[in-house]
Tab-separated table of N, CA and C and ligand atoms in Angstrom:
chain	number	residue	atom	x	y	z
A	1	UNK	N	-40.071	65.390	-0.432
A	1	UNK	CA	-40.775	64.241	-1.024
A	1	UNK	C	-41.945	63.822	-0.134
A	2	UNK	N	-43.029	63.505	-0.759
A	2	UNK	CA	-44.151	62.967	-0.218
A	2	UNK	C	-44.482	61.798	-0.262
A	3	UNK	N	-44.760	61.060	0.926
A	3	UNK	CA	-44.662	59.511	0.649
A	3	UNK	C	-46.150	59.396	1.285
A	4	UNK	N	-47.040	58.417	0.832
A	4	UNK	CA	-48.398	57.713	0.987
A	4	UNK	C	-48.394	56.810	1.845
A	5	UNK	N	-48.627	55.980	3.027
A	5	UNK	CA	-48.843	54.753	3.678
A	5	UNK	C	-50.184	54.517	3.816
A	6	UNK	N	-50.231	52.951	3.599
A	6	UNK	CA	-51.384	52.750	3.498
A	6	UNK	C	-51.493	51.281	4.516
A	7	UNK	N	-52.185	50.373	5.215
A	7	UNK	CA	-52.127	49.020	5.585
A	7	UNK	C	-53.581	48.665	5.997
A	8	UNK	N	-53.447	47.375	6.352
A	8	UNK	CA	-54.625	46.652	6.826
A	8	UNK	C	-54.256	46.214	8.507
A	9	UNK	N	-55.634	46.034	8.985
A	9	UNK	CA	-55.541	45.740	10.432
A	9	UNK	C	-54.601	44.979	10.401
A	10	UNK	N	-53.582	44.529	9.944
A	10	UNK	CA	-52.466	43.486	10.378
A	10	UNK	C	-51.634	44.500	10.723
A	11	UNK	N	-51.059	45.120	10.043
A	11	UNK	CA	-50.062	46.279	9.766
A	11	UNK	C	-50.240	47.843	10.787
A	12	UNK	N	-50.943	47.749	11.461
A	12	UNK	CA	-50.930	48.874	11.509
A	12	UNK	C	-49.747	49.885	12.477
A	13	UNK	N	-49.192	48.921	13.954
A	13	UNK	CA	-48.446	49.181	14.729
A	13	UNK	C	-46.587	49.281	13.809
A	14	UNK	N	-46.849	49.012	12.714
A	14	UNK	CA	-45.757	48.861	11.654
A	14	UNK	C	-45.471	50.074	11.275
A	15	UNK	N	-46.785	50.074	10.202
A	15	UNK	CA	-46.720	51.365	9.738
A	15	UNK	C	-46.854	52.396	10.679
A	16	UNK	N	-47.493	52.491	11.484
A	16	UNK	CA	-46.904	53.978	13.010
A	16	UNK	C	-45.603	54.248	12.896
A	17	UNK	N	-45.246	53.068	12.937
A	17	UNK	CA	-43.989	53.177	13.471
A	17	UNK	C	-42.784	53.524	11.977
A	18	UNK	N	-42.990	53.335	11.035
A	18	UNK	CA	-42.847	53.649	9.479
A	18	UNK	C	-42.763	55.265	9.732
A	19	UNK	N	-43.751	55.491	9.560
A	19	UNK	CA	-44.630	57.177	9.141
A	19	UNK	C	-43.500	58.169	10.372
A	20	UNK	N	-43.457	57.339	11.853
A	20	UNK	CA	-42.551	58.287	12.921
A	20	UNK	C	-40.900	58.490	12.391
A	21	UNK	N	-40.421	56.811	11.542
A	21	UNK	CA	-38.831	57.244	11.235
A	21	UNK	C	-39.024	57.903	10.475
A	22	UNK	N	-39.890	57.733	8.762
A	22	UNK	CA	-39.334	58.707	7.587
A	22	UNK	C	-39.799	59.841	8.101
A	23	UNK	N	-40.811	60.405	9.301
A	23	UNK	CA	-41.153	61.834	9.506
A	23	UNK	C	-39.605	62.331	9.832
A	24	UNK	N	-39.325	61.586	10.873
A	24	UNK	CA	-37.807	61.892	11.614
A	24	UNK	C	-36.634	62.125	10.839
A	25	UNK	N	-36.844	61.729	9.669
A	25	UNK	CA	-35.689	61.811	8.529
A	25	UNK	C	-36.312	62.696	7.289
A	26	UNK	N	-37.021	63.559	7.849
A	26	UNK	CA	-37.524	64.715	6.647
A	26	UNK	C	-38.309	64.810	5.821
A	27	UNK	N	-38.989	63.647	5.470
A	27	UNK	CA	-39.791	63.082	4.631
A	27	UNK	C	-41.245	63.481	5.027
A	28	UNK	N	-42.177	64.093	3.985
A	28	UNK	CA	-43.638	64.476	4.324
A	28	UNK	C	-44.401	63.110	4.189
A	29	UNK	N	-44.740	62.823	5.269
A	29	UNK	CA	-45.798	61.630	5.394
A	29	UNK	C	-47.557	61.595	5.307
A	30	UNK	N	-48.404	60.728	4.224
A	30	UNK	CA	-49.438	60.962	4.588
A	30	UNK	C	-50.169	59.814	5.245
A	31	UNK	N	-51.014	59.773	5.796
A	31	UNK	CA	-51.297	58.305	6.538
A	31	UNK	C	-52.777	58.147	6.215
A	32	UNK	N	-52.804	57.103	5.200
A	32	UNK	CA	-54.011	57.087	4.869
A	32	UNK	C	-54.691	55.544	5.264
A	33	UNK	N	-54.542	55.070	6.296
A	33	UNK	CA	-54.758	54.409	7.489
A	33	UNK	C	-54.536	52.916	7.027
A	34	UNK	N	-55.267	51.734	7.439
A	34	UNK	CA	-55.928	52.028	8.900
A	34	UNK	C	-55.292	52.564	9.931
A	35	UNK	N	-56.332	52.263	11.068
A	35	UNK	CA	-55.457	52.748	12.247
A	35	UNK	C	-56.425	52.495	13.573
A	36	UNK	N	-56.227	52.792	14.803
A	36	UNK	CA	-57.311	52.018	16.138
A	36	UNK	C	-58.406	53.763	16.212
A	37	UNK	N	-59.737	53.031	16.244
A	37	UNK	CA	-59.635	54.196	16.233
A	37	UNK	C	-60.228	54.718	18.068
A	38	UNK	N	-61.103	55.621	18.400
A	38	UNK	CA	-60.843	56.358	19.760
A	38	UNK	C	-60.972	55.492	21.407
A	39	UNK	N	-61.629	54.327	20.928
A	39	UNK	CA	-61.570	53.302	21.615
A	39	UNK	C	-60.014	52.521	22.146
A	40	UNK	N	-59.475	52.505	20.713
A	40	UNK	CA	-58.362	51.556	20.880
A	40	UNK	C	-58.890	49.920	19.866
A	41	UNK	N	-60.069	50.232	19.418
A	41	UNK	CA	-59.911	48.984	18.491
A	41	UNK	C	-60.057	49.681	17.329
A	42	UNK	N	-59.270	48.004	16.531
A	42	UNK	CA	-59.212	48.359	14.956
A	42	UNK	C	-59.930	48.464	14.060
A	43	UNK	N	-59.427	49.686	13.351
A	43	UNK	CA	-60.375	50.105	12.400
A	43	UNK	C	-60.326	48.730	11.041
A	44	UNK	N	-61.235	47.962	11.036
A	44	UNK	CA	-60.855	46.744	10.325
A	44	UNK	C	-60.910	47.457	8.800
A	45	UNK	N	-60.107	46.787	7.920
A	45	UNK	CA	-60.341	47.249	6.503
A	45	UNK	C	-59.857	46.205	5.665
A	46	UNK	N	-60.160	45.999	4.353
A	46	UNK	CA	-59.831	44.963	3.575
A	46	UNK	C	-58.360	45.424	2.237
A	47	UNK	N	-57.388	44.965	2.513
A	47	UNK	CA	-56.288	45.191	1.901
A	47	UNK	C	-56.655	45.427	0.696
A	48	UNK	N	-57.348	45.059	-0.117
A	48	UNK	CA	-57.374	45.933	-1.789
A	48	UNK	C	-58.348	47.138	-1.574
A	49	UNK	N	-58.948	47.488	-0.846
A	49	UNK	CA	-59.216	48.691	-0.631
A	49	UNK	C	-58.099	49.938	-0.012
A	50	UNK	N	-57.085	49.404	0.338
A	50	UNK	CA	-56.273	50.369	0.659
A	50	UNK	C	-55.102	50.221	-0.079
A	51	UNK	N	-55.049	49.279	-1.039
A	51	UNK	CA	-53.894	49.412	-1.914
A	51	UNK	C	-54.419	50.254	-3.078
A	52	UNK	N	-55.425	50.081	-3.605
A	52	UNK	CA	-56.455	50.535	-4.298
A	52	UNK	C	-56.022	52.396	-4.230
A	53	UNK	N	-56.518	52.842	-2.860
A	53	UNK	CA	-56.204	53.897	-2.604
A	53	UNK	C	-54.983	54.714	-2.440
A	54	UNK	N	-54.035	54.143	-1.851
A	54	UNK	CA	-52.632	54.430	-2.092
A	54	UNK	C	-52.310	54.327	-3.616
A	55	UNK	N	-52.657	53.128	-4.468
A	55	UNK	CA	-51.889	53.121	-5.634
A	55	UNK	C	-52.402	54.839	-6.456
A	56	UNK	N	-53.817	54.975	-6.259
A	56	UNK	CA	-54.682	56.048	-6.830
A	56	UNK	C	-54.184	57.337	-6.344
A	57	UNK	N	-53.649	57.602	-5.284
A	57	UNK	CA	-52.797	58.757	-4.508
A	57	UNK	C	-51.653	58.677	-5.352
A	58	UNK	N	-51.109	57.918	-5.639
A	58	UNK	CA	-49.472	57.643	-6.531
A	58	UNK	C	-49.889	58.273	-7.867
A	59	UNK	N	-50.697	57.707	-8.513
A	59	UNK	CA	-50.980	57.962	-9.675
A	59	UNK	C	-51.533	59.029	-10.050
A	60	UNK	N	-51.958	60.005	-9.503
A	60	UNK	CA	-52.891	61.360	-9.412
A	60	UNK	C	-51.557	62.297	-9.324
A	61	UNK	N	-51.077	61.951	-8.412
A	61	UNK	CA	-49.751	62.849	-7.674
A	61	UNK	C	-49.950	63.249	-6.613
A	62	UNK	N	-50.814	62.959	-5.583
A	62	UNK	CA	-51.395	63.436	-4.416
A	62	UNK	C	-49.868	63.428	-3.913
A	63	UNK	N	-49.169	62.016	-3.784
A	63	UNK	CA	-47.867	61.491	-3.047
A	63	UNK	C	-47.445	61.416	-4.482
A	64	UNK	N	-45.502	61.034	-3.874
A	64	UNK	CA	-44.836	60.641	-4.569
A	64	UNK	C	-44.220	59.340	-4.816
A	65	UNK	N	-44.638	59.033	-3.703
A	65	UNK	CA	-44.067	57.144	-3.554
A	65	UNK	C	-45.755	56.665	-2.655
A	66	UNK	N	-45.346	55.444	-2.378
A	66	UNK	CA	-46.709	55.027	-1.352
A	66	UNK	C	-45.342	53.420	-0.448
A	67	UNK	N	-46.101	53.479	0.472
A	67	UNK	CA	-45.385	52.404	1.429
A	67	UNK	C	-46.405	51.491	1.996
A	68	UNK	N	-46.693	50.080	1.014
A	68	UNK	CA	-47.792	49.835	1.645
A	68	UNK	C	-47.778	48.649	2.487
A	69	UNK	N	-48.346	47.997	3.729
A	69	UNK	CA	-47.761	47.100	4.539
A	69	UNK	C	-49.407	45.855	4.999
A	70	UNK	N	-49.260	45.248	4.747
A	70	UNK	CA	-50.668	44.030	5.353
A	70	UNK	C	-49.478	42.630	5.909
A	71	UNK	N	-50.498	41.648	6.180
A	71	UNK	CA	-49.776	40.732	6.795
A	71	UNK	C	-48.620	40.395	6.164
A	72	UNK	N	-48.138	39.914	5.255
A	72	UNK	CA	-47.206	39.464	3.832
A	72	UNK	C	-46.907	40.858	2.919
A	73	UNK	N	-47.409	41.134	2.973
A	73	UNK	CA	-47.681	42.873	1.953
A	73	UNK	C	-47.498	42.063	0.450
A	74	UNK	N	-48.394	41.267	0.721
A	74	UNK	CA	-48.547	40.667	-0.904
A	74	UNK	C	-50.143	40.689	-1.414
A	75	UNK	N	-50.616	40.635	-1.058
A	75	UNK	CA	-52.158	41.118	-0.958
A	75	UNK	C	-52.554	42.348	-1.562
A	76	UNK	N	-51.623	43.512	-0.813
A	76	UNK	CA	-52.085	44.985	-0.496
A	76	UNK	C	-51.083	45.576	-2.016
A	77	UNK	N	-49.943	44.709	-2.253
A	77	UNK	CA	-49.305	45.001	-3.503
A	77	UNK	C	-49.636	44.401	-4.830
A	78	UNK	N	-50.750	43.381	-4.469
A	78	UNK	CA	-51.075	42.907	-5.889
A	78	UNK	C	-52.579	43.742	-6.570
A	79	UNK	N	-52.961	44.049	-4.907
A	79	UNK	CA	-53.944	45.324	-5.116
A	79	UNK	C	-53.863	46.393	-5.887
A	80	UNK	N	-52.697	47.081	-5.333
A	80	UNK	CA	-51.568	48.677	-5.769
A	80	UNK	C	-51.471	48.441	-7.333
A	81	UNK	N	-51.128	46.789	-8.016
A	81	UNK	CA	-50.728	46.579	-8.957
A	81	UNK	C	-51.674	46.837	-10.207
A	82	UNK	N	-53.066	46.906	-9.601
A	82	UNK	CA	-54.246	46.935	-10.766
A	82	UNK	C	-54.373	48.271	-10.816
A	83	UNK	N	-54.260	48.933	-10.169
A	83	UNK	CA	-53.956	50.324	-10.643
A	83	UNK	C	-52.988	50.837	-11.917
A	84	UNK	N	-53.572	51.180	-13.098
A	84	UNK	CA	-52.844	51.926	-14.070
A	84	UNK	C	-51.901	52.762	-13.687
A	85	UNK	N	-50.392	52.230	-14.067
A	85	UNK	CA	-49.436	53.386	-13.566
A	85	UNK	C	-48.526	53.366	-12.280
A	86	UNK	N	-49.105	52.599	-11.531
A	86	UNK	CA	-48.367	51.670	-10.018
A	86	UNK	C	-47.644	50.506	-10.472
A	87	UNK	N	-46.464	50.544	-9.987
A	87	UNK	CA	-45.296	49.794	-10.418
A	87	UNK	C	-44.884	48.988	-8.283
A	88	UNK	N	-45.769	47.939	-8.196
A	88	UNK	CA	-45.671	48.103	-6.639
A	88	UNK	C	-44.698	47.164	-6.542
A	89	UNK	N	-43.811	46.859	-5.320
A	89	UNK	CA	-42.920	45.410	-5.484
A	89	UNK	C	-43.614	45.129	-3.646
A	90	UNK	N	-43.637	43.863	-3.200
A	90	UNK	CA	-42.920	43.640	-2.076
A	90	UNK	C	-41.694	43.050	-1.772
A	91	UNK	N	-41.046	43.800	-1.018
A	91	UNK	CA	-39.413	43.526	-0.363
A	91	UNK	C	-39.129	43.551	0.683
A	92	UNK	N	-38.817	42.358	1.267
A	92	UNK	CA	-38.818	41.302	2.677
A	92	UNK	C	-36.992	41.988	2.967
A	93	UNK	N	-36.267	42.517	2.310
A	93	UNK	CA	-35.011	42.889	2.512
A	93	UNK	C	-34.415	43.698	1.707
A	94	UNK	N	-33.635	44.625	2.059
A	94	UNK	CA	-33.561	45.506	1.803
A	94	UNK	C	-32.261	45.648	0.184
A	95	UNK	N	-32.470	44.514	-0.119
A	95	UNK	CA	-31.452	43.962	-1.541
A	95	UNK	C	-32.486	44.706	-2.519
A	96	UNK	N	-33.580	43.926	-2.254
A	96	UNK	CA	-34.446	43.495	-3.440
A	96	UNK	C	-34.881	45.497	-3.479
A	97	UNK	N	-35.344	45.832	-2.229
A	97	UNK	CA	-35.850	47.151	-2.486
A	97	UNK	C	-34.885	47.913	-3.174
A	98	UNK	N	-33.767	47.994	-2.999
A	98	UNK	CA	-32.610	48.888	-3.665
A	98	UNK	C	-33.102	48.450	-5.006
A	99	UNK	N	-32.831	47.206	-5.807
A	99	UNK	CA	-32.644	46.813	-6.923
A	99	UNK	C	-33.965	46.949	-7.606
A	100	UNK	N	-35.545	47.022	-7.322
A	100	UNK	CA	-36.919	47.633	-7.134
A	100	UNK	C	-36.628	48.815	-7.823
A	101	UNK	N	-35.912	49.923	-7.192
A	101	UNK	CA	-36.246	51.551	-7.444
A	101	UNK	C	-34.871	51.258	-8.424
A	102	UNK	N	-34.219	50.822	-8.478
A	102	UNK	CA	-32.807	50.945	-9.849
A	102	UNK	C	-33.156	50.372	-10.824
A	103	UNK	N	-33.542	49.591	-10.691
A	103	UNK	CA	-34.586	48.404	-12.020
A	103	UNK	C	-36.150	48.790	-12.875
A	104	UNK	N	-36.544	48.523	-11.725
A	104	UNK	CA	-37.967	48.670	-11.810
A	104	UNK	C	-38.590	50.221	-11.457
A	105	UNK	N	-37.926	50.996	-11.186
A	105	UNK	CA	-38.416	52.357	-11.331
A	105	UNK	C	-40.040	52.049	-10.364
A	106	UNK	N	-40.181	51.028	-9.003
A	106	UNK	CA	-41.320	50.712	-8.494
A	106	UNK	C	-41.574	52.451	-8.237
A	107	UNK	N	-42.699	52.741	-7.980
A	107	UNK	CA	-43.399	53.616	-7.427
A	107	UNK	C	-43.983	54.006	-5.711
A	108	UNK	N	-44.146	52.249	-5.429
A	108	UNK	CA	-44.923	51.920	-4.632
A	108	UNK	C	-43.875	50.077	-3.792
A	109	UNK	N	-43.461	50.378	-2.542
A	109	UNK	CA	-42.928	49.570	-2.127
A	109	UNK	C	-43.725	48.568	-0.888
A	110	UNK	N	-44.038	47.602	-0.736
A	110	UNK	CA	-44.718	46.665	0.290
A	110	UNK	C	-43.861	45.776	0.986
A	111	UNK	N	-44.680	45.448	1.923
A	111	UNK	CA	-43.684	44.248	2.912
A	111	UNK	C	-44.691	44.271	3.935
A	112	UNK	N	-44.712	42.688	4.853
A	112	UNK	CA	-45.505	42.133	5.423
A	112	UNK	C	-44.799	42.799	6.544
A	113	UNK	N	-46.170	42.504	7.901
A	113	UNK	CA	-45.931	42.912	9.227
A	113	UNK	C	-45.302	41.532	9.873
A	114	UNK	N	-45.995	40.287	9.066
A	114	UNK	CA	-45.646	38.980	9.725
A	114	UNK	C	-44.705	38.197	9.581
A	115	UNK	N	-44.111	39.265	8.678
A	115	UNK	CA	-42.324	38.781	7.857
A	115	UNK	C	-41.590	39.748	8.320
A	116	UNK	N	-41.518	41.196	8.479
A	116	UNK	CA	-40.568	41.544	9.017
A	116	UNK	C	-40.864	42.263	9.589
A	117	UNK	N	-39.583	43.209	10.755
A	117	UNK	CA	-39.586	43.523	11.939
A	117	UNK	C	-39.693	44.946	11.486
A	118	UNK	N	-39.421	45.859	12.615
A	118	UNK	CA	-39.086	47.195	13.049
A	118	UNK	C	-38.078	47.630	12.066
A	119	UNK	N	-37.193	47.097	12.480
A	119	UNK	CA	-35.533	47.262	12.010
A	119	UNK	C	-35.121	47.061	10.862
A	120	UNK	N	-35.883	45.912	10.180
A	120	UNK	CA	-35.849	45.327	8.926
A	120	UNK	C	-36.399	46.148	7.567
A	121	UNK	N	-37.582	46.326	8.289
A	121	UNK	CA	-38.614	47.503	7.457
A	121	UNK	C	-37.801	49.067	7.099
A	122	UNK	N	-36.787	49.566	8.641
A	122	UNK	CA	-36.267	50.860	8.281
A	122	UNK	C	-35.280	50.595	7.138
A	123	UNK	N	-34.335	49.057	7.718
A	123	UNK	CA	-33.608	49.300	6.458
A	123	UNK	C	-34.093	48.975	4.891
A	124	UNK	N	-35.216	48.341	4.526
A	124	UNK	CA	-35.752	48.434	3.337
A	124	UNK	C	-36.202	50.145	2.775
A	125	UNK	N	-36.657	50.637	3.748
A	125	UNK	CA	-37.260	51.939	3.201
A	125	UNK	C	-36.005	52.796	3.292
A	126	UNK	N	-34.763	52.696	3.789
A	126	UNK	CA	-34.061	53.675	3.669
A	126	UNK	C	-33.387	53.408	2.222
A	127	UNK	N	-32.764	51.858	1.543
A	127	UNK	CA	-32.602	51.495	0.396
A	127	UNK	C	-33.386	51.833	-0.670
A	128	UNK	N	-34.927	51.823	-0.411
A	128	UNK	CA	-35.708	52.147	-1.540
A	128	UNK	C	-35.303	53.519	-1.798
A	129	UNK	N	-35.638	54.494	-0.511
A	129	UNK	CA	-35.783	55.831	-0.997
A	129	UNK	C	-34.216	56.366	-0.790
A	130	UNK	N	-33.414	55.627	-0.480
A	130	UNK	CA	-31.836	56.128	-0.918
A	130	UNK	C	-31.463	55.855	-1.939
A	131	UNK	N	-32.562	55.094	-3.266
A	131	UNK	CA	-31.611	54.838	-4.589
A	131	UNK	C	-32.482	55.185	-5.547
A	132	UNK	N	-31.802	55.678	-6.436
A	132	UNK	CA	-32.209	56.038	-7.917
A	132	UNK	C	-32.430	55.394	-8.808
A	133	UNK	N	-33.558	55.491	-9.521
A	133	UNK	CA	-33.709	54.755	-10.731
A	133	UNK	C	-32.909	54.580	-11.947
A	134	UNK	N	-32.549	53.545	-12.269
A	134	UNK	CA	-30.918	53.594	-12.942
A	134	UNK	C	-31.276	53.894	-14.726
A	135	UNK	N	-32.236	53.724	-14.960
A	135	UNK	CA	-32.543	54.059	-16.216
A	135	UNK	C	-32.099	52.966	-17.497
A	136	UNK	N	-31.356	54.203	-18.831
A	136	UNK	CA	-30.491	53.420	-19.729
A	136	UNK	C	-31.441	51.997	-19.831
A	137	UNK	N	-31.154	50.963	-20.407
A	137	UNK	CA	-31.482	49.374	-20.967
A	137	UNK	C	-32.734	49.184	-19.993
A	138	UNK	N	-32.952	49.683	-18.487
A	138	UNK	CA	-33.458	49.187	-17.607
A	138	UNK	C	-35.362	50.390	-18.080
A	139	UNK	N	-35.018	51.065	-18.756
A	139	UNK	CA	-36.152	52.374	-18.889
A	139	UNK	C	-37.405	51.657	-19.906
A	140	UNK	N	-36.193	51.006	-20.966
A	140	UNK	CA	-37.124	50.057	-22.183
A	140	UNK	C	-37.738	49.243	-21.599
A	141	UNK	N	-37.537	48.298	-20.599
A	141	UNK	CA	-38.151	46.765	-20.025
A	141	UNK	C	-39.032	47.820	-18.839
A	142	UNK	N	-38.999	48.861	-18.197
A	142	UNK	CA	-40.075	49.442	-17.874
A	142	UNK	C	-41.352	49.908	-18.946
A	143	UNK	N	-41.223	49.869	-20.139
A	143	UNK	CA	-41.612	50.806	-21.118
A	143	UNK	C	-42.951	49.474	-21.241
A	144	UNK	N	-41.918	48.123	-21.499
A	144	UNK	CA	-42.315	47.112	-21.879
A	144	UNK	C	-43.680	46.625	-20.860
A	145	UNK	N	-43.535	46.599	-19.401
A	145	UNK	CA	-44.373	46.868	-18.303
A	145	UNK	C	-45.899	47.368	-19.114
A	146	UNK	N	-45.342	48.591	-19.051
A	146	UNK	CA	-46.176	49.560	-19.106
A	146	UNK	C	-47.127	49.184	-20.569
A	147	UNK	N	-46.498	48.794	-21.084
A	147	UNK	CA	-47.116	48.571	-22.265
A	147	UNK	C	-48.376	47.136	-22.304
A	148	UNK	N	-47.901	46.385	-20.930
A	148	UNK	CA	-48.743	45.417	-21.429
A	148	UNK	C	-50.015	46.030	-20.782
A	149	UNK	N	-50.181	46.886	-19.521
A	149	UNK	CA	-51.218	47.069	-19.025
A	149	UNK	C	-51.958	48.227	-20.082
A	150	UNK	N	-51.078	48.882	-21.279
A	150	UNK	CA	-51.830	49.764	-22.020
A	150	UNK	C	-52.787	48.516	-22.888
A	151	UNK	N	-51.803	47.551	-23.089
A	151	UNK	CA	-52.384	46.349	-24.262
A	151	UNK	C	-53.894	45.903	-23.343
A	152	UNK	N	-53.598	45.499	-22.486
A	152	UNK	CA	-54.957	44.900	-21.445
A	152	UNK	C	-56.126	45.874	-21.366
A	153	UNK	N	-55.795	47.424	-21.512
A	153	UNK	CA	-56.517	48.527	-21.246
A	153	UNK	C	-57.743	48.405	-22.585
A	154	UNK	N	-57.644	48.545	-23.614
A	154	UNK	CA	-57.633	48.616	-24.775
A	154	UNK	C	-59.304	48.149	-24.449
B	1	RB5	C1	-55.116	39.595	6.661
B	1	RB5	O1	-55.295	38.666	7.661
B	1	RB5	C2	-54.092	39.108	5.656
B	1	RB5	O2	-54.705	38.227	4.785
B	1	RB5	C3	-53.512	40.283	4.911
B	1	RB5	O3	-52.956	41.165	5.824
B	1	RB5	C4	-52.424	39.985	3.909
B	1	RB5	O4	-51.390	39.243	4.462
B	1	RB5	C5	-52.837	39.494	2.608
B	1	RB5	O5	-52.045	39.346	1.665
């Protein structure tokens, strides 16, 4: 599986640190930044430009999921969200992410650097990408989703 990360100068010592566990646990990582660059300062960037891009990697098929992280990761997921076809959530704990990929069939999972930790973050991403989309009753109210952004498209 191929997973996308994406963040803003808030995020970035997060997501490093993101991209090193799921590498460590088998997972093909792409890192589509920010990040410091040869100096050691940050490469500044504006969160809907990189949700923007991650959601567009999701939706193409470049990746298969995207992991996207800014201060709150509410910003960078409401970004992901205007993208046709990105289903993004942010999840501060690792409840909501399980119930995200069983429910909501999300695509694309977020969470702030200034809300949660190291530890917090592994166990959200191990819930997201340890659970299955549960389908059945839950596939229609995705359908329904999907349908309003076809209605808005129009
Ligand atoms: C950047 O300071 C901050 O606004 C951003 O990371 C994010 O929290 C926005 O939702």
């Amino acid at each position: 599986m191929k997973i996308g990360f994406g963040c803003d100068h808030a995020a970035i010592d997060l997501k490093n640190s993101m991209i090193a566990y799921m590498k460590e646990k088998g997972y093909e990582c792409v890192d589509y930044g920010t990040n410091y660059d040869e100096n050691g300062e940050i490469i500044k960037c504006d969160y809907p430009d990189k949700g923007r891009e991650v959601g567009e990697a999701v939706v193409k098929g470049d990746v298969d999921y995207g992991v996207l992280m800014c201060g709150t990761g509410i910003g960078i997921s409401i970004s992901a969200n205007k993208v046709p076809g990105v289903i993004a959530a942010v999840c501060s704990e690792p409840y909501s992410a399980r119930m995200t990929k069983m429910h909501n069939n999300a695509n694309i999972i977020a969470f702030g650097a200034r809300v949660v930790g190291d530890e917090m973050a592994k166990m959200i991403l191990d819930e997201f990408f340890g659970t299955e989309f549960e389908g059945g009753r839950h596939a229609g109210r995705v359908e329904l989703i999907k349908k309003i952004e076809a209605d808005y498209s129009k």
